[in-house]
Amino acid sequence: MGKWMNRQSLVTILGVLLIYGIVQGSIFMDVMPPFVALTLIQICIYVILSSSLNLINGITGQFSIGHAGFMAIGGYFAAIVIVKFHGPLVLALLVGAIVSAVAGFLIGLPTLRLNGDYLAIATLGLGEIVRIIFLNTEYVGGASGFSVPKTINWTWAFGLTVLSILVMRNFINSTHGRACISVRENEIAADAMGINTTKYKIIAFTLGAFFAGLAGGIYANYMYIIQPMTFSFLKSFDILVMVVLGGLGSLTGSIVGAIVMTVASAALAGLPEWRLVITAVLLVAMMIFRPTGLLGTKEFSLSFLGKKGDKNAASKN
Amino acid sequence: MPLLKIENLSKSFGGLKAVSNLNIEINDKELIGLIGPNGAGKTTVFNLLTGVYDKSEGNITFGDKNLSGLKPYQVTHRGMARTFQNIRLFSDLSVIDNVKIAYHQRTSYSMASAIFRLPGYYSGEAEMERKALELLKIFHLEDKAQETAKNLPYGEQRRLEIARALATEPKLLLLDEPAAGMNPQETQDLMNLIRWIREQFKLAILLIEHDMSLVMGVCERIYVLDYGMIIAQGAPDEIKSNPKVIEAYLGEEVV
């Protein structure tokens, strides 16, 4: 079992438990301000969203900007299971994520033949189409929104986030993840080395859509109400900004990006008219001084704690 | 039976016939050269073989299977691997990851074992690591396994590209100008390496090259391509004295 328990993963596990414990403790003792609790759940949701978009944009190099559409699919289908069929929360989240993944697969088949700007435009359009379909569907409340009981708490949100990150990390640090990275690095060479590039693009897209759907489900079951306006292309851009800020291709970067942007927008909630200006200035400054994002394609690593890092975490690129 | 049989292969780009009525046969473990002036269509032949281009006419048989309509990754799976004229490494990845990616198609484990970290993941990764290091050792790159590929010197990048192609475990290796940009000493080393690869990995090699000392020194048979057509074929000595070849390279004598 030496593979599982090196010092680095032990520290990571302890850190994760500590964060969970501190937050859960302060919620339990009722010292957590509701605004902070909301921000923490939002961080969880955005961490899942940005790291799953990173799987498509950063790891596989396919520029997609319709992530809010998949979030909407997951959110609405999870809500339907809860409200209309009175299903359990786990089933609702799973249905939302799976429907979103299926949608991602079906959308990916034709659109992933495009590349660069064309793929970006196609995914942007698809995100809007999804939103407009929900907007015009009376079954889910149309423009006025869809009320959903609040069943998500910190334990659920945090647990699902950790699980999602773990699955994505394991995917990226495997031969399948390397295949996706090779598509990003040089598609012609990847093809010549026997990688089925179309297959791996679609796998990344489907997996990304799955987790976006899961995040949407968490969102729907926490916010009391979901409205089509929430899932506009501005949401897609928010997620994209987090990915780019953290560094395209870095999973830990996406986590950092999501935390920084969510905290920043929460801190600037008092001056809403300046919020977008300040984030825009931040982004411009970053594009000038650090165009690769905070972490580039590197992963934040605790390797300074132990002599040797996780040997199996192969592509620490 | 030949390993590779190209019959009446043609490729047109609009009105331009890049390759016409090409016939080439390669037997097991043969070392064949494909030469010709710039723009003769040599790289087009490689692209047709590996499925990058669809052929206009003709037949390509590899082993006992027809290669028509296959995508490049499927051709690689059948046992044909290539290098590129302008190096195409995964330049931001480590040297060993470059090789591991090429092992993907032969030694893969399921996605489920990757995500749930089942025993298959650990044994699969360990096997890839071992094979990749072995291969790098052959190419004297094992010390640089963790180096980023783009930071290697040019000659080592060329060697890594050949190593990566070999990791797909081919029966036929296509080398597109392996000596481009090398000095005479490096070219000499490359010649020895090519011969040695053929013996060690027991495969056939088809190489495109402009460096005549390399082609003449290492190839058993040579095909000469000019304007998309084979104008001569045979042993190096025959090619050297073939008037058509001299004409194609040096032009006609003006009396």
Coordinates of C-alpha atoms in Angstrom, one line a residue:
Chain A
M1 CA 0.0 0.0 0.0
G2 CA 3.0 2.2 -0.3
K3 CA 1.6 3.6 -3.5
W4 CA -1.3 5.2 -1.6
M5 CA 0.4 6.4 1.5
N6 CA 3.3 8.6 0.7
R7 CA 3.9 11.7 2.7
Q8 CA 2.5 14.0 0.1
S9 CA -0.9 12.4 -0.2
L10 CA -1.1 12.1 3.5
V11 CA -0.6 15.8 3.9
T12 CA -3.2 16.4 1.2
I13 CA -5.8 14.2 2.9
L14 CA -5.1 15.9 6.2
G15 CA -5.5 19.3 4.6
V16 CA -8.8 18.4 3.0
L17 CA -10.1 16.9 6.3
L18 CA -8.9 20.0 8.2
I19 CA -10.7 22.4 5.8
Y20 CA -13.9 20.3 6.0
G21 CA -13.6 20.1 9.8
I22 CA -13.1 23.8 10.4
V23 CA -16.0 24.8 8.2
Q24 CA -18.3 22.1 9.4
G25 CA -17.4 22.9 13.0
S26 CA -18.1 26.6 12.7
I27 CA -21.5 25.8 10.9
F28 CA -22.3 23.4 13.8
M29 CA -21.5 26.0 16.4
D30 CA -23.4 28.6 14.5
V31 CA -20.5 31.1 14.2
M32 CA -20.4 31.0 10.4
P33 CA -21.9 34.1 8.8
P34 CA -24.4 33.1 6.1
F35 CA -22.6 35.2 3.5
V36 CA -19.4 33.2 4.1
A37 CA -21.3 29.9 4.0
L38 CA -22.8 30.9 0.6
T39 CA -19.4 31.9 -0.8
L40 CA -17.9 28.6 0.3
I41 CA -20.6 26.6 -1.5
Q42 CA -20.1 28.8 -4.5
I43 CA -16.4 28.1 -4.4
C44 CA -17.2 24.3 -4.5
I45 CA -19.5 24.7 -7.5
Y46 CA -17.0 26.9 -9.4
V47 CA -14.1 24.6 -8.6
I48 CA -16.0 21.7 -10.2
L49 CA -17.0 23.9 -13.2
S50 CA -13.5 25.4 -13.8
S51 CA -11.6 22.1 -13.4
S52 CA -14.1 20.3 -15.8
L53 CA -13.7 23.1 -18.4
N54 CA -10.0 22.8 -18.0
L55 CA -10.3 19.2 -19.0
I56 CA -11.6 20.3 -22.3
N57 CA -9.8 23.6 -22.9
G58 CA -6.5 23.2 -21.0
I59 CA -5.8 19.4 -21.1
T60 CA -7.2 18.5 -24.5
G61 CA -6.8 22.0 -26.1
Q62 CA -10.3 22.2 -27.5
F63 CA -11.5 25.8 -27.0
S64 CA -15.1 25.4 -25.7
I65 CA -17.0 28.3 -24.2
G66 CA -20.5 26.9 -23.7
H67 CA -20.0 25.4 -20.2
A68 CA -22.9 27.2 -18.7
G69 CA -25.1 25.2 -21.1
F70 CA -24.1 21.9 -19.6
M71 CA -24.4 23.4 -16.1
A72 CA -28.0 24.3 -17.0
I73 CA -28.8 20.9 -18.3
G74 CA -27.5 19.3 -15.1
G75 CA -29.3 21.8 -12.9
Y76 CA -32.6 21.5 -14.6
F77 CA -32.7 17.7 -14.8
A78 CA -31.6 17.4 -11.2
A79 CA -34.4 19.8 -10.3
I80 CA -36.9 17.8 -12.3
V81 CA -36.0 14.6 -10.6
I82 CA -36.4 16.3 -7.2
V83 CA -39.5 18.4 -7.8
K84 CA -41.5 16.4 -10.3
F85 CA -40.6 12.9 -9.3
H86 CA -39.6 13.4 -5.6
G87 CA -36.4 11.4 -6.2
P88 CA -33.6 11.3 -3.7
L89 CA -30.8 13.9 -4.0
V90 CA -28.1 11.4 -5.1
L91 CA -30.3 10.2 -8.0
A92 CA -31.1 13.7 -9.0
L93 CA -27.5 14.8 -9.1
L94 CA -26.6 11.6 -11.0
V95 CA -29.4 12.1 -13.6
G96 CA -28.4 15.7 -14.1
A97 CA -24.7 14.8 -14.6
I98 CA -25.5 11.9 -16.9
V99 CA -28.0 13.8 -19.1
S100 CA -25.4 16.5 -19.4
A101 CA -22.7 14.0 -20.3
V102 CA -25.0 12.5 -23.0
A103 CA -25.7 16.0 -24.3
G104 CA -22.0 16.7 -24.3
F105 CA -21.3 13.5 -26.3
L106 CA -24.0 14.2 -28.9
I107 CA -22.9 17.8 -29.3
G108 CA -19.2 16.8 -29.3
L109 CA -19.6 14.4 -32.2
P110 CA -20.2 17.0 -34.9
T111 CA -18.6 20.1 -33.3
L112 CA -15.3 18.6 -32.3
R113 CA -14.5 18.3 -36.1
L114 CA -14.1 22.1 -35.9
N115 CA -11.1 23.6 -34.3
G116 CA -10.0 26.9 -32.8
D117 CA -12.3 29.8 -33.2
Y118 CA -14.9 27.8 -35.0
L119 CA -15.3 25.4 -32.1
A120 CA -15.5 28.3 -29.7
I121 CA -18.3 29.9 -31.7
A122 CA -20.2 26.6 -32.1
T123 CA -20.1 25.9 -28.3
L124 CA -21.0 29.5 -27.5
G125 CA -24.1 29.1 -29.7
L126 CA -25.0 25.7 -28.2
G127 CA -24.8 27.1 -24.7
E128 CA -27.3 29.8 -25.7
I129 CA -29.6 27.3 -27.4
V130 CA -29.8 25.2 -24.2
R131 CA -30.6 28.3 -22.2
I132 CA -33.4 29.4 -24.6
I133 CA -34.9 26.0 -24.7
F134 CA -35.3 26.1 -20.9
L135 CA -36.5 29.6 -21.1
N136 CA -39.4 28.5 -23.3
T137 CA -40.3 25.3 -21.5
E138 CA -43.3 25.9 -19.2
Y139 CA -42.7 22.5 -17.6
V140 CA -39.7 23.9 -15.8
G141 CA -41.1 27.4 -15.1
G142 CA -39.9 29.3 -18.1
A143 CA -38.4 32.7 -17.5
S144 CA -39.7 33.0 -14.0
G145 CA -37.6 30.1 -12.8
F146 CA -38.0 26.7 -11.2
S147 CA -38.2 26.5 -7.4
V148 CA -36.2 23.7 -5.9
P149 CA -36.0 22.8 -2.2
K150 CA -32.6 23.4 -0.6
T151 CA -31.1 20.0 0.1
I152 CA -27.4 20.7 -0.4
N153 CA -25.3 21.5 2.6
W154 CA -21.6 22.0 3.1
T155 CA -20.9 18.3 3.6
W156 CA -22.5 17.4 0.2
A157 CA -20.9 20.2 -1.7
F158 CA -17.4 19.7 -0.3
G159 CA -17.6 15.9 -0.6
L160 CA -18.7 16.0 -4.2
T161 CA -16.0 18.6 -5.1
V162 CA -13.3 16.5 -3.6
L163 CA -14.6 13.4 -5.4
S164 CA -14.8 15.2 -8.7
I165 CA -11.3 16.5 -8.4
L166 CA -10.0 13.1 -7.5
V167 CA -11.7 11.5 -10.5
M168 CA -10.3 14.2 -12.9
R169 CA -6.9 14.0 -11.4
N170 CA -6.8 10.2 -11.8
F171 CA -8.0 10.6 -15.4
I172 CA -5.4 13.2 -16.2
N173 CA -2.5 11.3 -14.6
S174 CA -3.1 8.2 -16.7
T175 CA -2.4 7.0 -20.2
H176 CA -5.8 8.3 -21.2
G177 CA -5.1 11.7 -19.8
R178 CA -1.7 11.7 -21.6
A179 CA -3.5 10.9 -24.8
C180 CA -5.7 14.0 -24.3
I181 CA -2.6 16.1 -23.6
S182 CA -0.9 14.8 -26.8
V183 CA -3.9 16.0 -28.8
R184 CA -3.3 19.5 -27.3
E185 CA 0.4 19.3 -27.9
N186 CA 0.4 18.2 -31.5
E187 CA -2.6 16.6 -33.1
I188 CA -0.9 15.4 -36.2
A189 CA 1.9 13.7 -34.2
A190 CA -0.6 12.2 -31.8
D191 CA -2.5 10.7 -34.7
A192 CA 0.7 9.3 -36.1
M193 CA 1.5 7.8 -32.7
G194 CA -1.7 5.8 -32.8
I195 CA -3.9 8.0 -30.6
N196 CA -7.5 8.1 -31.8
T197 CA -7.7 11.9 -31.5
T198 CA -11.4 12.2 -32.2
K199 CA -12.2 9.6 -29.5
Y200 CA -10.2 11.4 -26.9
K201 CA -11.6 14.8 -27.8
I202 CA -15.1 13.4 -27.3
I203 CA -14.1 11.6 -24.1
A204 CA -12.8 14.9 -22.6
F205 CA -15.8 16.8 -23.8
T206 CA -18.2 14.2 -22.3
L207 CA -16.3 14.0 -19.0
G208 CA -16.2 17.8 -18.8
A209 CA -20.0 18.0 -19.5
F210 CA -20.6 15.3 -16.9
F211 CA -19.0 17.4 -14.1
A212 CA -20.5 20.6 -15.3
G213 CA -23.9 18.9 -15.0
L214 CA -23.0 17.8 -11.5
A215 CA -22.1 21.3 -10.6
G216 CA -25.3 22.5 -12.0
G217 CA -27.2 19.9 -9.9
I218 CA -25.5 21.1 -6.8
Y219 CA -26.3 24.7 -7.7
A220 CA -30.0 24.0 -8.3
N221 CA -30.4 22.2 -5.0
Y222 CA -28.7 24.9 -3.0
M223 CA -30.1 28.1 -4.5
Y224 CA -33.9 27.5 -3.9
I225 CA -34.5 28.7 -7.5
I226 CA -32.9 28.3 -10.9
Q227 CA -33.6 30.7 -13.7
P228 CA -32.4 30.5 -17.4
M229 CA -30.7 33.9 -17.0
T230 CA -28.2 32.4 -14.6
F231 CA -26.8 30.2 -17.3
S232 CA -26.2 32.9 -19.9
F233 CA -22.9 33.1 -21.8
L234 CA -21.6 35.5 -19.0
K235 CA -21.5 32.5 -16.8
S236 CA -19.5 30.6 -19.4
F237 CA -17.1 33.4 -19.5
D238 CA -16.8 33.6 -15.7
I239 CA -15.8 29.9 -15.8
L240 CA -13.4 30.4 -18.7
V241 CA -11.8 33.3 -16.9
M242 CA -11.1 31.1 -13.8
V243 CA -9.5 28.5 -16.0
V244 CA -7.3 31.0 -17.8
L245 CA -6.4 32.8 -14.6
G246 CA -5.3 29.6 -13.0
G247 CA -3.5 28.3 -16.0
L248 CA -4.8 26.3 -19.0
G249 CA -3.8 22.7 -18.4
S250 CA -3.3 22.9 -14.7
L251 CA -5.9 21.2 -12.5
T252 CA -4.7 22.8 -9.3
G253 CA -4.5 26.1 -11.3
S254 CA -8.3 25.8 -12.0
I255 CA -9.0 25.3 -8.3
V256 CA -6.9 28.4 -7.4
G257 CA -8.6 30.3 -10.2
A258 CA -12.0 29.4 -9.1
I259 CA -11.3 30.3 -5.4
V260 CA -9.6 33.7 -6.4
M261 CA -12.4 34.8 -8.7
T262 CA -15.2 33.7 -6.4
V263 CA -13.7 35.4 -3.3
A264 CA -12.9 38.5 -5.4
S265 CA -16.4 38.8 -6.7
A266 CA -17.8 38.2 -3.1
A267 CA -15.5 40.8 -1.7
L268 CA -16.5 43.3 -4.4
A269 CA -20.2 42.5 -3.8
G270 CA -20.5 45.9 -2.1
L271 CA -19.6 47.8 -5.2
P272 CA -21.3 45.9 -8.0
E273 CA -20.7 48.6 -10.6
W274 CA -16.9 48.2 -10.1
R275 CA -16.8 44.5 -9.8
L276 CA -16.5 43.8 -13.6
V277 CA -14.1 46.7 -14.0
I278 CA -11.7 45.4 -11.3
T279 CA -11.8 41.9 -12.5
A280 CA -11.2 43.1 -16.1
V281 CA -8.2 45.1 -15.0
L282 CA -6.8 42.2 -13.1
L283 CA -7.1 40.0 -16.2
V284 CA -5.5 42.6 -18.5
A285 CA -2.6 42.9 -16.0
M286 CA -2.2 39.1 -15.9
M287 CA -2.2 38.7 -19.6
I288 CA 0.6 41.2 -19.7
F289 CA 2.7 39.9 -16.9
R290 CA 1.9 36.2 -16.8
P291 CA 0.0 35.2 -20.0
T292 CA 0.2 31.5 -19.0
G293 CA -2.0 32.0 -15.9
L294 CA -1.0 31.8 -12.3
L295 CA 0.3 28.2 -12.5
G296 CA 0.9 27.8 -16.2
T297 CA 0.6 24.2 -17.1
K298 CA 2.4 23.2 -13.9
E299 CA 0.6 21.6 -10.9
F300 CA 0.9 23.0 -7.4
S301 CA 2.8 20.3 -5.6
L302 CA 3.7 19.5 -2.1
S303 CA 6.8 17.7 -3.2
F304 CA 9.0 19.9 -1.0
L305 CA 7.5 18.0 1.9
G306 CA 8.9 14.6 0.9
K307 CA 12.0 13.5 -0.8
K308 CA 10.1 12.0 -3.8
G309 CA 6.8 13.0 -5.2
D310 CA 4.1 10.5 -6.2
K311 CA 5.9 8.5 -8.9
N312 CA 2.7 7.5 -10.5
A313 CA 1.6 11.1 -11.1
A314 CA 3.3 10.7 -14.4
S315 CA 2.6 13.8 -16.4
K316 CA 3.6 16.6 -14.0
N317 CA 3.8 18.8 -17.0
Chain B
M1 CA 5.2 -12.0 -50.0
P2 CA 6.3 -8.3 -49.7
L3 CA 5.6 -6.5 -46.4
L4 CA 4.4 -3.4 -48.3
K5 CA 3.2 -3.3 -51.8
I6 CA 2.2 0.0 -53.5
E7 CA 0.5 -0.5 -56.8
N8 CA -0.3 2.3 -59.3
L9 CA -0.6 4.8 -56.5
S10 CA -1.7 8.3 -57.7
K11 CA -2.5 11.5 -55.9
S12 CA -3.8 14.7 -57.5
F13 CA -4.2 18.0 -55.9
G14 CA -6.7 19.7 -58.2
G15 CA -4.9 19.7 -61.6
L16 CA -1.5 18.9 -60.1
K17 CA -0.5 15.3 -60.1
A18 CA 1.8 15.0 -57.1
V19 CA 2.3 11.3 -57.4
S20 CA 1.4 9.2 -60.4
N21 CA 1.5 5.4 -61.0
L22 CA 3.8 4.7 -58.2
N23 CA 4.9 1.1 -57.7
I24 CA 7.1 0.2 -54.7
E25 CA 7.6 -3.1 -52.9
I26 CA 9.3 -3.5 -49.6
N27 CA 10.2 -6.9 -48.1
D28 CA 10.6 -7.8 -44.4
K29 CA 13.7 -6.2 -42.8
E30 CA 14.7 -4.3 -46.0
L31 CA 16.3 -0.9 -45.8
I32 CA 15.0 1.2 -48.7
G33 CA 15.7 4.7 -49.7
L34 CA 13.4 7.1 -51.5
I35 CA 15.2 10.0 -53.0
G36 CA 14.5 12.7 -55.5
P37 CA 14.8 16.5 -56.0
N38 CA 12.9 19.0 -54.0
G39 CA 9.1 18.8 -54.7
A40 CA 9.4 15.4 -56.3
G41 CA 6.5 14.1 -54.1
K42 CA 8.5 12.1 -51.5
T43 CA 6.7 13.4 -48.4
T44 CA 3.4 13.0 -50.3
V45 CA 4.1 9.3 -50.6
F46 CA 4.6 9.1 -46.8
N47 CA 1.4 11.0 -46.2
L48 CA -0.4 8.6 -48.6
L49 CA 1.0 5.6 -46.9
T50 CA 0.1 6.8 -43.4
G51 CA -3.4 7.9 -44.2
V52 CA -2.9 11.6 -43.8
Y53 CA -4.0 12.0 -47.5
D54 CA -6.6 9.9 -49.3
K55 CA -5.2 8.5 -52.5
S56 CA -6.7 9.3 -55.8
E57 CA -6.0 5.9 -57.3
G58 CA -4.1 2.7 -56.7
N59 CA -3.6 0.2 -53.9
I60 CA -1.6 0.0 -50.8
T61 CA -1.2 -3.5 -49.2
F62 CA 0.5 -3.8 -45.9
G63 CA 1.1 -7.3 -44.6
D64 CA -1.9 -8.9 -46.2
K65 CA -4.3 -6.1 -45.5
N66 CA -5.4 -3.2 -47.7
L67 CA -4.8 0.2 -46.1
S68 CA -7.6 2.0 -48.1
G69 CA -9.5 4.6 -46.1
L70 CA -7.7 4.0 -42.8
K71 CA -7.0 7.0 -40.5
P72 CA -3.4 7.6 -39.5
Y73 CA -3.9 6.1 -36.0
Q74 CA -5.3 3.0 -37.6
V75 CA -2.3 2.7 -39.9
T76 CA 0.0 3.1 -36.9
H77 CA -1.9 0.3 -35.2
R78 CA -1.3 -2.0 -38.2
G79 CA 2.4 -1.5 -37.6
M80 CA 3.6 1.4 -39.7
A81 CA 5.2 4.3 -37.8
R82 CA 6.8 7.5 -39.0
T83 CA 8.9 10.5 -38.1
F84 CA 8.4 14.0 -39.6
Q85 CA 10.6 16.1 -41.8
N86 CA 10.0 19.1 -39.4
I87 CA 10.2 17.5 -36.0
R88 CA 6.8 17.1 -34.4
L89 CA 7.5 16.2 -30.8
F90 CA 5.1 16.9 -27.9
S91 CA 7.4 19.7 -27.1
D92 CA 6.1 20.8 -23.7
L93 CA 6.0 17.3 -22.3
S94 CA 8.9 15.4 -20.7
V95 CA 11.0 13.1 -22.9
I96 CA 9.6 10.0 -21.2
D97 CA 6.0 11.2 -21.6
N98 CA 6.6 11.5 -25.3
V99 CA 7.5 7.9 -25.5
K100 CA 4.8 6.8 -23.1
I101 CA 2.1 8.3 -25.3
A102 CA 3.4 6.2 -28.2
Y103 CA 3.0 3.1 -26.0
H104 CA -0.6 4.0 -25.3
Q105 CA -2.1 1.9 -28.2
R106 CA -0.2 -1.3 -27.3
T107 CA -0.2 -1.3 -23.5
S108 CA -3.3 0.4 -22.5
Y109 CA -5.5 -0.2 -19.4
S110 CA -9.1 0.7 -19.1
M111 CA -10.4 4.1 -18.2
A112 CA -12.1 2.6 -15.2
S113 CA -8.9 1.3 -13.8
A114 CA -7.4 4.7 -14.3
I115 CA -10.2 6.6 -12.5
F116 CA -10.6 4.1 -9.6
R117 CA -6.9 3.3 -9.5
L118 CA -7.5 -0.4 -9.8
P119 CA -4.5 -2.8 -9.9
G120 CA -4.5 -2.6 -13.8
Y121 CA -3.5 1.0 -13.5
Y122 CA -0.5 0.3 -11.5
S123 CA 0.7 -2.6 -13.5
G124 CA 0.0 -0.8 -16.8
E125 CA 1.9 2.3 -15.7
A126 CA 4.8 0.3 -14.4
E127 CA 5.1 -1.6 -17.6
M128 CA 5.0 1.6 -19.7
E129 CA 7.6 3.2 -17.4
R130 CA 9.9 0.2 -17.7
K131 CA 9.5 -0.1 -21.5
A132 CA 9.9 3.7 -22.1
L133 CA 13.1 3.8 -20.0
E134 CA 14.5 0.8 -21.8
L135 CA 13.9 2.5 -25.1
L136 CA 15.4 5.8 -24.0
K137 CA 18.4 3.9 -22.8
I138 CA 19.0 2.5 -26.2
F139 CA 18.9 6.0 -27.6
H140 CA 21.1 7.4 -24.8
L141 CA 18.4 9.6 -23.5
E142 CA 17.7 7.9 -20.2
D143 CA 19.4 10.7 -18.2
K144 CA 17.1 13.2 -19.9
A145 CA 13.9 11.3 -19.3
Q146 CA 12.4 14.1 -17.1
E147 CA 13.7 16.9 -19.4
T148 CA 11.2 18.9 -21.4
A149 CA 11.4 17.7 -25.0
K150 CA 11.8 21.2 -26.5
N151 CA 14.9 21.8 -24.4
L152 CA 16.8 18.9 -26.0
P153 CA 19.5 19.8 -28.6
Y154 CA 18.4 19.3 -32.2
G155 CA 20.2 16.0 -32.7
E156 CA 18.6 14.5 -29.6
Q157 CA 15.2 15.7 -30.6
R158 CA 15.6 13.7 -33.9
R159 CA 16.7 10.7 -31.9
L160 CA 13.7 11.1 -29.6
E161 CA 11.4 11.2 -32.5
I162 CA 12.7 7.9 -33.8
A163 CA 12.5 6.4 -30.3
R164 CA 8.9 7.5 -30.1
A165 CA 8.1 6.0 -33.4
L166 CA 9.6 2.7 -32.3
A167 CA 7.5 2.7 -29.2
T168 CA 4.5 2.0 -31.4
E169 CA 6.2 -1.3 -32.2
P170 CA 6.1 -1.0 -36.0
K171 CA 7.0 -3.5 -38.7
L172 CA 7.8 -0.7 -41.0
L173 CA 9.5 2.5 -40.0
L174 CA 9.2 5.6 -42.2
L175 CA 11.9 8.2 -41.7
D176 CA 11.4 11.5 -43.3
E177 CA 14.8 13.2 -43.7
P178 CA 16.3 11.9 -40.5
A179 CA 19.6 13.6 -41.2
A180 CA 18.3 17.0 -42.0
G181 CA 20.3 19.6 -40.2
M182 CA 22.9 17.2 -39.0
N183 CA 26.7 17.6 -39.4
P184 CA 28.8 14.9 -41.1
Q185 CA 29.7 13.2 -37.8
E186 CA 26.1 13.1 -36.6
T187 CA 25.0 11.8 -39.9
Q188 CA 27.6 9.0 -39.6
D189 CA 26.3 8.1 -36.1
L190 CA 22.8 8.2 -37.5
M191 CA 23.7 5.7 -40.3
N192 CA 25.0 3.3 -37.7
L193 CA 21.9 3.8 -35.6
I194 CA 19.6 3.1 -38.5
R195 CA 21.4 -0.1 -39.3
W196 CA 21.4 -1.1 -35.7
I197 CA 17.7 -0.4 -35.3
R198 CA 16.9 -2.6 -38.2
E199 CA 18.8 -5.5 -36.7
Q200 CA 17.6 -5.0 -33.1
F201 CA 13.9 -4.3 -33.8
K202 CA 13.7 -6.6 -36.8
L203 CA 11.8 -4.2 -39.0
A204 CA 11.9 -2.7 -42.5
I205 CA 12.9 0.9 -42.9
L206 CA 11.9 3.3 -45.7
L207 CA 13.7 6.6 -45.6
I208 CA 13.6 9.8 -47.5
E209 CA 16.9 11.6 -47.5
H210 CA 18.8 14.3 -49.3
D211 CA 22.1 13.4 -47.8
M212 CA 23.5 11.1 -50.5
S213 CA 26.3 9.7 -48.4
L214 CA 23.7 8.4 -45.9
V215 CA 21.4 7.0 -48.6
M216 CA 24.2 5.4 -50.6
G217 CA 25.9 4.1 -47.4
V218 CA 22.9 2.5 -45.7
C219 CA 20.2 1.5 -48.2
E220 CA 20.0 -1.8 -50.0
R221 CA 17.7 -0.5 -52.7
I222 CA 16.8 2.9 -53.8
Y223 CA 13.8 4.4 -55.6
V224 CA 14.3 7.7 -57.3
L225 CA 11.2 9.9 -57.6
D226 CA 11.0 12.9 -59.9
Y227 CA 7.8 14.8 -60.7
G228 CA 5.8 12.2 -58.9
M229 CA 7.1 9.3 -61.0
I230 CA 9.7 6.6 -60.3
I231 CA 12.5 7.3 -62.8
A232 CA 14.9 4.7 -61.5
Q233 CA 15.3 1.9 -59.0
G234 CA 18.0 -0.5 -57.9
A235 CA 21.1 -0.9 -55.8
P236 CA 23.0 2.2 -54.8
D237 CA 25.8 1.7 -57.4
E238 CA 23.3 1.4 -60.2
I239 CA 21.5 4.5 -59.1
K240 CA 24.8 6.5 -58.9
S241 CA 25.6 5.8 -62.6
N242 CA 22.0 6.0 -63.9
P243 CA 21.9 8.9 -66.5
K244 CA 18.2 9.6 -65.7
V245 CA 19.0 10.2 -62.0
I246 CA 22.0 12.4 -62.8
E247 CA 19.8 14.4 -65.2
A248 CA 17.1 14.8 -62.6
Y249 CA 19.5 16.1 -60.0
L250 CA 22.0 18.0 -62.2
G251 CA 20.0 18.9 -65.3
E252 CA 20.7 17.9 -68.9
E253 CA 24.0 18.5 -70.5
V254 CA 24.0 21.4 -72.9
V255 CA 26.1 20.6 -75.9

